[in-house]
PDB file of C-alpha atoms in Angstrom:
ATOM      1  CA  UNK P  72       1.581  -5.644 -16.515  1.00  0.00           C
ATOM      2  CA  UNK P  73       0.300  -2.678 -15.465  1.00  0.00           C
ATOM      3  CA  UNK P  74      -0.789  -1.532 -11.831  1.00  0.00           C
ATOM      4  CA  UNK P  75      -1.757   2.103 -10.575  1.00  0.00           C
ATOM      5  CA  UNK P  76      -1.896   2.375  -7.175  1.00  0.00           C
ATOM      6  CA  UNK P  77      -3.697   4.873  -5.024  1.00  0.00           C
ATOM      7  CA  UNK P  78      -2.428   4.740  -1.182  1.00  0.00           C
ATOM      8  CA  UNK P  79      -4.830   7.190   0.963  1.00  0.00           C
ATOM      9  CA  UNK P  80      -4.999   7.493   4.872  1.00  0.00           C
ATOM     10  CA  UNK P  81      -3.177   9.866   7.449  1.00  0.00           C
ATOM     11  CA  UNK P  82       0.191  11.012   8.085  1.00  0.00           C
ATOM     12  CA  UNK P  83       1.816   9.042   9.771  1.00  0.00           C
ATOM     13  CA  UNK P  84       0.477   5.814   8.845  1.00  0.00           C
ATOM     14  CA  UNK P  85       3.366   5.295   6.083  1.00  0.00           C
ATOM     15  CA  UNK P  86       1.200   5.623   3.262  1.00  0.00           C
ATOM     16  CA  UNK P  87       4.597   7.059   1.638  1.00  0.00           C
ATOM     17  CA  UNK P  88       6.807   4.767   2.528  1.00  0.00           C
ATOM     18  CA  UNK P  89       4.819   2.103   0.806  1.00  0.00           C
ATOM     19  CA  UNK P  90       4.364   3.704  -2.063  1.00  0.00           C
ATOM     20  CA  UNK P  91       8.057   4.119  -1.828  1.00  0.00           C
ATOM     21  CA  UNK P  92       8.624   0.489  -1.148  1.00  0.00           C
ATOM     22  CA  UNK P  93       5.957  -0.928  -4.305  1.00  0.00           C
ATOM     23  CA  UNK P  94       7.808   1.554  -6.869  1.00  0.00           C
ATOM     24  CA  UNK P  95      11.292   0.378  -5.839  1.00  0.00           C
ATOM     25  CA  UNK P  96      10.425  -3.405  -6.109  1.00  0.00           C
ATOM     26  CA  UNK P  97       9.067  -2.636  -9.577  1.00  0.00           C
ATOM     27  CA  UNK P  98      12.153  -0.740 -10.896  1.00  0.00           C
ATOM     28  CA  UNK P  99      14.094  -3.856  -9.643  1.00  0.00           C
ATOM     29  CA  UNK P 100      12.178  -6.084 -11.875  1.00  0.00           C
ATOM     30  CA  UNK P 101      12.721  -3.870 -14.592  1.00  0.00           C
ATOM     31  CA  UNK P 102       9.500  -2.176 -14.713  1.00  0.00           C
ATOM     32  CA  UNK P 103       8.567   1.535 -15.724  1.00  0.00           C
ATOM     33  CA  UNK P 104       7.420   3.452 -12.460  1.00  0.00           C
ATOM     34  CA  UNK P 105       6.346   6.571 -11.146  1.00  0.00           C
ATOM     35  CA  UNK P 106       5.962   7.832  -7.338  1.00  0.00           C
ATOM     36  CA  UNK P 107       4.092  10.632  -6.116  1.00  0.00           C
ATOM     37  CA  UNK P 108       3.492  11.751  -2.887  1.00  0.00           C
ATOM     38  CA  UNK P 109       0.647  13.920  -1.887  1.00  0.00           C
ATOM     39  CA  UNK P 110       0.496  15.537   1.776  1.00  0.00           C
ATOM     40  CA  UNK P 111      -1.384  18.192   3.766  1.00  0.00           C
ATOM     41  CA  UNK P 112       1.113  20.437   5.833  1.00  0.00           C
ATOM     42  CA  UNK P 113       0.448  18.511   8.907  1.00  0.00           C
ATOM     43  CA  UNK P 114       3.433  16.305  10.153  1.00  0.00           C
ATOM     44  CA  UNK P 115       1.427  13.559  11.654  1.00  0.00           C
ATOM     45  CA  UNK P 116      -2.589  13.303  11.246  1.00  0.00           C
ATOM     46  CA  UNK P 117      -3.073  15.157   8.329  1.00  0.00           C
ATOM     47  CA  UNK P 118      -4.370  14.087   4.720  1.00  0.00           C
ATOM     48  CA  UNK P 119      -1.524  11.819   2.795  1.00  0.00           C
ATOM     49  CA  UNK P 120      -1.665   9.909  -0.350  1.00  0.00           C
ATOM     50  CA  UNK P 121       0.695   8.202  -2.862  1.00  0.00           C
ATOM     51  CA  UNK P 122       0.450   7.515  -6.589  1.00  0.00           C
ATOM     52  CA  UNK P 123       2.366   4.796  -7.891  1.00  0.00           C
ATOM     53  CA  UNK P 124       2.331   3.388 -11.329  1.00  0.00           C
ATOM     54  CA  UNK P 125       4.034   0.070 -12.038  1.00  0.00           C
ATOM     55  CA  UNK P 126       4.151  -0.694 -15.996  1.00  0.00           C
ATOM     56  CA  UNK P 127       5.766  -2.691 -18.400  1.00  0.00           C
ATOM     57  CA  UNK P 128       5.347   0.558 -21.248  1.00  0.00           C
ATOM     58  CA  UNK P 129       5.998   4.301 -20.733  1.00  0.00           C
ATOM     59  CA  UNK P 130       3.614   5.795 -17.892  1.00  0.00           C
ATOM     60  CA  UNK P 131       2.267   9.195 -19.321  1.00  0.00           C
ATOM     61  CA  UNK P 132       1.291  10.957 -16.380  1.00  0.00           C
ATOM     62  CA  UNK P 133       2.387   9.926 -12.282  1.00  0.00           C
ATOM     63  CA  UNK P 134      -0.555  11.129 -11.038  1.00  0.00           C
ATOM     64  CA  UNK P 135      -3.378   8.252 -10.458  1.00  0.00           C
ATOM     65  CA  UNK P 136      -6.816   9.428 -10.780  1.00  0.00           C
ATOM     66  CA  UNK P 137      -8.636   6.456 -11.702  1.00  0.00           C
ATOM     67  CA  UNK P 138      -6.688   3.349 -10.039  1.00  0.00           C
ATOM     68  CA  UNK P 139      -6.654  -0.008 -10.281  1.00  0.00           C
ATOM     69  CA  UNK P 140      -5.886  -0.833  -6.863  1.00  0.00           C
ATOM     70  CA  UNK P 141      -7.110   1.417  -3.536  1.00  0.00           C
ATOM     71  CA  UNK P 142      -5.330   0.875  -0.190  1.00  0.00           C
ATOM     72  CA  UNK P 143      -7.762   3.049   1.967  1.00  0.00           C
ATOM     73  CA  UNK P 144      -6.315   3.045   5.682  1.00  0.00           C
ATOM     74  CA  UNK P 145      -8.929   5.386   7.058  1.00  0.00           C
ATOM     75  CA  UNK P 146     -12.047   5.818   6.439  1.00  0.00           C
ATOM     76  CA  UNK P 147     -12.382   9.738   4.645  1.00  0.00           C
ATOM     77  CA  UNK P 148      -9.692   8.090   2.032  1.00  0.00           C
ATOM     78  CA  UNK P 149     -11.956   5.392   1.382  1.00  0.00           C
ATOM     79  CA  UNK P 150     -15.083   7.959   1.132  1.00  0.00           C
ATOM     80  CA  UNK P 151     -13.260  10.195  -1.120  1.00  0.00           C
ATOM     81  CA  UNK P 152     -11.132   7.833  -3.738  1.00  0.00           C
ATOM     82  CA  UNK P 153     -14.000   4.921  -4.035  1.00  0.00           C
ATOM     83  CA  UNK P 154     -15.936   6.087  -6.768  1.00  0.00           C
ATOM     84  CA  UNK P 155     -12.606   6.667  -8.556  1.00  0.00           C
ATOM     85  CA  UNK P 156     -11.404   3.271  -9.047  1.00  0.00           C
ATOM     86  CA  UNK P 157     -11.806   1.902 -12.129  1.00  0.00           C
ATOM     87  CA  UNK P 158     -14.355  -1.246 -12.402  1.00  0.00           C
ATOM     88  CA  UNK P 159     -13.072  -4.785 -11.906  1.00  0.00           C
ATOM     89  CA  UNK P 160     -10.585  -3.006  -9.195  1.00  0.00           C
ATOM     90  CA  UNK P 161      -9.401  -4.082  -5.752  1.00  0.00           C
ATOM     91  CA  UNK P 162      -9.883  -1.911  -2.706  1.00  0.00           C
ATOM     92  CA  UNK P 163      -8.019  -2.986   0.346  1.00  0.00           C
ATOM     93  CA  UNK P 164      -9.464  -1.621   3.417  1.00  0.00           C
ATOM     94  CA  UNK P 165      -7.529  -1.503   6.955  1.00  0.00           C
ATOM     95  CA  UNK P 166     -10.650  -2.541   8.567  1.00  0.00           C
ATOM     96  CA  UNK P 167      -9.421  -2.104  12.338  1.00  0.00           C
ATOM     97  CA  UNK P 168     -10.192   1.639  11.362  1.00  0.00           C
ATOM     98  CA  UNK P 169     -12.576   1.185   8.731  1.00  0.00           C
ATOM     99  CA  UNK P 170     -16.075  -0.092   9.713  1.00  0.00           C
ATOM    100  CA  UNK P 171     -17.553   0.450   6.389  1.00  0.00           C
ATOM    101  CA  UNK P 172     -17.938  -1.682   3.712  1.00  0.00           C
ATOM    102  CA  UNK P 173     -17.146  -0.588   0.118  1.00  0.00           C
ATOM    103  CA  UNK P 174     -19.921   0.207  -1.435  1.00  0.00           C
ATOM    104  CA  UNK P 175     -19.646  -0.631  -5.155  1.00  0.00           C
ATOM    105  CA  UNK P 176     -20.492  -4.254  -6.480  1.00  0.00           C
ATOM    106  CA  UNK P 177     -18.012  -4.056  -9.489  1.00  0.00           C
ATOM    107  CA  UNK P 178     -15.205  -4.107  -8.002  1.00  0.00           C
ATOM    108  CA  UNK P 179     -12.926  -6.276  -5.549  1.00  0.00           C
ATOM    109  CA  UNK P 180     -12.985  -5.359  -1.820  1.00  0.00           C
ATOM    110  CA  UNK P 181     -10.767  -7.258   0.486  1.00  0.00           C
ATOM    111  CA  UNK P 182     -10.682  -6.082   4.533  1.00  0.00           C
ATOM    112  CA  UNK P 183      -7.780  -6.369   6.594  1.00  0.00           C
ATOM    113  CA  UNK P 184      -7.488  -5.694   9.866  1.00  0.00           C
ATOM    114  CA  UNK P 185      -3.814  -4.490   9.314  1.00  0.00           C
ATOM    115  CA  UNK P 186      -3.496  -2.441  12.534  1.00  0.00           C
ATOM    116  CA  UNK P 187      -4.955  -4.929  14.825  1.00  0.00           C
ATOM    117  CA  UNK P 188      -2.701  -7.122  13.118  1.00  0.00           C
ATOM    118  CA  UNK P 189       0.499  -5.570  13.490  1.00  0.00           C
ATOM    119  CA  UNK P 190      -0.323  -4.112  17.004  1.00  0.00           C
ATOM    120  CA  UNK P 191      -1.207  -8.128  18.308  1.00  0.00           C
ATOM    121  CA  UNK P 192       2.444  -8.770  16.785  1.00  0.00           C
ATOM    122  CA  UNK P 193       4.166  -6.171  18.602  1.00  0.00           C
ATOM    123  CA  UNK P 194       4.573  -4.562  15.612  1.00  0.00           C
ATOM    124  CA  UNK P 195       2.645  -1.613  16.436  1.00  0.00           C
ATOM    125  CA  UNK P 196       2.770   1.126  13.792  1.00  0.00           C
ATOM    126  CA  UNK P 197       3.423  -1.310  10.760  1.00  0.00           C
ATOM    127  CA  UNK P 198      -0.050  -1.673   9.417  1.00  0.00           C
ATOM    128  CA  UNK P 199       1.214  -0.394   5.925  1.00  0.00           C
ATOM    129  CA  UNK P 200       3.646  -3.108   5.808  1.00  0.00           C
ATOM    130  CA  UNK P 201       0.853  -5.474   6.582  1.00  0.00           C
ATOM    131  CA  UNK P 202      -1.298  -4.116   3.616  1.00  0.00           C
ATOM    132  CA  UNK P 203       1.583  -4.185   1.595  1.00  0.00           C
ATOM    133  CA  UNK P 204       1.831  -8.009   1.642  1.00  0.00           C
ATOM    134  CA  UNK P 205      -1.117  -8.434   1.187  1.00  0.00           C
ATOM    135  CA  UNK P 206      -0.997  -6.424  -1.425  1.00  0.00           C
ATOM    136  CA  UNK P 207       2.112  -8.539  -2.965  1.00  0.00           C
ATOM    137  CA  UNK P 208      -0.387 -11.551  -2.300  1.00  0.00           C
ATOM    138  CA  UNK P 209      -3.013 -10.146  -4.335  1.00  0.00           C
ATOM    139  CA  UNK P 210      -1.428  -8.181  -7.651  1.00  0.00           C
ATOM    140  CA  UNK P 211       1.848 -10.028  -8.035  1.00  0.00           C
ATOM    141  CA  UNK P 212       3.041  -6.944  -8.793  1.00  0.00           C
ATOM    142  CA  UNK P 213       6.995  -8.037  -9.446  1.00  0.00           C
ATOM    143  CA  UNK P 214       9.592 -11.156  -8.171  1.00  0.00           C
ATOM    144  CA  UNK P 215       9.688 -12.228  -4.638  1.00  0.00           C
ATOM    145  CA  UNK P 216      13.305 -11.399  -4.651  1.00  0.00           C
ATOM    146  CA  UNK P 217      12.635  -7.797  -5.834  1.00  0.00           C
ATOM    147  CA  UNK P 218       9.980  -7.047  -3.500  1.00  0.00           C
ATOM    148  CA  UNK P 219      12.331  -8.232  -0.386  1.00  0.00           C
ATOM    149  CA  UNK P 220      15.216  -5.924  -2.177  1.00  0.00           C
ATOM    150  CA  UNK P 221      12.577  -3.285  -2.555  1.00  0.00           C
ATOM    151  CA  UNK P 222      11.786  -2.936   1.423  1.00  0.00           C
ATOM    152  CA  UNK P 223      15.878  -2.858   2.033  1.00  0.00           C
ATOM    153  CA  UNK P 224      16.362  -0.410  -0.115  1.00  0.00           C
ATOM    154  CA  UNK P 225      13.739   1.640   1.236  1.00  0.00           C
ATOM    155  CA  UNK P 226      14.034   1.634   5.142  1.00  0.00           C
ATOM    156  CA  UNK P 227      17.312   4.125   5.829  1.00  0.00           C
ATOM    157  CA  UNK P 228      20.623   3.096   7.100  1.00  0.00           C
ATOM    158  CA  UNK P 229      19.678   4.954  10.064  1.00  0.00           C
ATOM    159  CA  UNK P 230      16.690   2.996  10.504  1.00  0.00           C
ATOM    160  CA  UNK P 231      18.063  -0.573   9.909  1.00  0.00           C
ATOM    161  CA  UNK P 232      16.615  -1.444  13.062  1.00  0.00           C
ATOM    162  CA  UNK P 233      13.489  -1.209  11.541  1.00  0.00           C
ATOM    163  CA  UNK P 234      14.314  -3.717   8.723  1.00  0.00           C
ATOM    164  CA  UNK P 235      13.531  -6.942  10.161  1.00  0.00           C
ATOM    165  CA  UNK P 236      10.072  -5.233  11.568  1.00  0.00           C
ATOM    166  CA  UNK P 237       9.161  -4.831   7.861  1.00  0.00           C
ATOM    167  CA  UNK P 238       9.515  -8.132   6.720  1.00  0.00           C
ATOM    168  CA  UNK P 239       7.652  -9.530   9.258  1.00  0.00           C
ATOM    169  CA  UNK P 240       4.555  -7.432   9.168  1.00  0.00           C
ATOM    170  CA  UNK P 241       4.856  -7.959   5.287  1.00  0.00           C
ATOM    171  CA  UNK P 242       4.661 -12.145   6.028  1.00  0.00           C
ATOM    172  CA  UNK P 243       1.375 -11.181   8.322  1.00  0.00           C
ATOM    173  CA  UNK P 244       0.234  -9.811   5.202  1.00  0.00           C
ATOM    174  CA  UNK P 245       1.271 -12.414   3.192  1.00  0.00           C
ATOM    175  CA  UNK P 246      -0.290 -14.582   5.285  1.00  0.00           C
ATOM    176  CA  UNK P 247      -3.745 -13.102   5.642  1.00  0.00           C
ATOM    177  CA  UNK P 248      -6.646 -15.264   4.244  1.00  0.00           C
ATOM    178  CA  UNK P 249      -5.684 -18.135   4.289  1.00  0.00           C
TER     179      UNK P 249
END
């Protein structure tokens, strides 16, 4: 098994704590992982991006330049990291924001309308926990138990009223396509 991820969109969006939430599940399943978080100086709006490699060898560098799975949540991440992923590859696309269609024909492009989603649920703000089940639903990446275990361990004790939020925009995710 071996997954490198490429989260893009705007601060804000929790493109971080995603990242942070795929690299803990795959530490809990025993997996070698890396994290790395890429921002612009902005608080909120600005550029942000995540690398996160998931592997059952040693991972050589943290930094994903040519991933096997995109999560674009805006549409200047999907213009700029594309071309970089690597053929046969998925690209997710929150396509409440996105109205363009990936472009390439050798890879995998699934649209989700993740905000929409999460806003109709009165979980406005969780897109990225949306994505992220779907994400689940479409790599496999570790165990159901770790990836529960790996949004717990992520969202902070003084934000544990958050917690059950999570899990349910990850089951919208989950749920998405059928």
């Amino acid at each position: 098994m071996n997954m490198n991820l490429l989260l893009a969109g705007f601060g804000g969006q929790g493109i971080l704590f995603t990242g942070k939430v795929v690299a803990y599940a795959g530490m809990l399943d025993g997996k070698e992982i890396s994290w790395l978080p890429s921002y612009g100086p902005e608080m909120r709006g600005g550029t942000a991006n995540c690398s996160v490699c998931v592997s059952d060898s040693p991972i050589g560098s943290p930094l994903v330049t040519a991933p096997d799975v995109l999560i674009a949540m805006n549409l200047p991440s999907l213009e700029k990291f594309e071309s970089a992923v690597v053929p046969n590859g998925l690209i997710m696309v929150d396509s409440s924001i996105v109205d363009e269609k990936v472009k390439r024909n050798d890879v995998r492009a699934v649209y989700l309308p993740a905000t929409r989603l999460a806003a109709d649920s009165g979980l406005k703000g969780m897109a990225n926990m949306v994505m992220a089940g779907r994400l689940y639903k479409e790599t496999d990446f570790c165990s159901d138990a770790s990836f529960k275990e790996g949004i717990k361990k992520s969202v902070p004790a003084r934000k544990q009223e958050l917690l059950d939020k999570n899990l349910a925009a990850v089951e919208i995710g989950l749920k998405s396509g059928e």
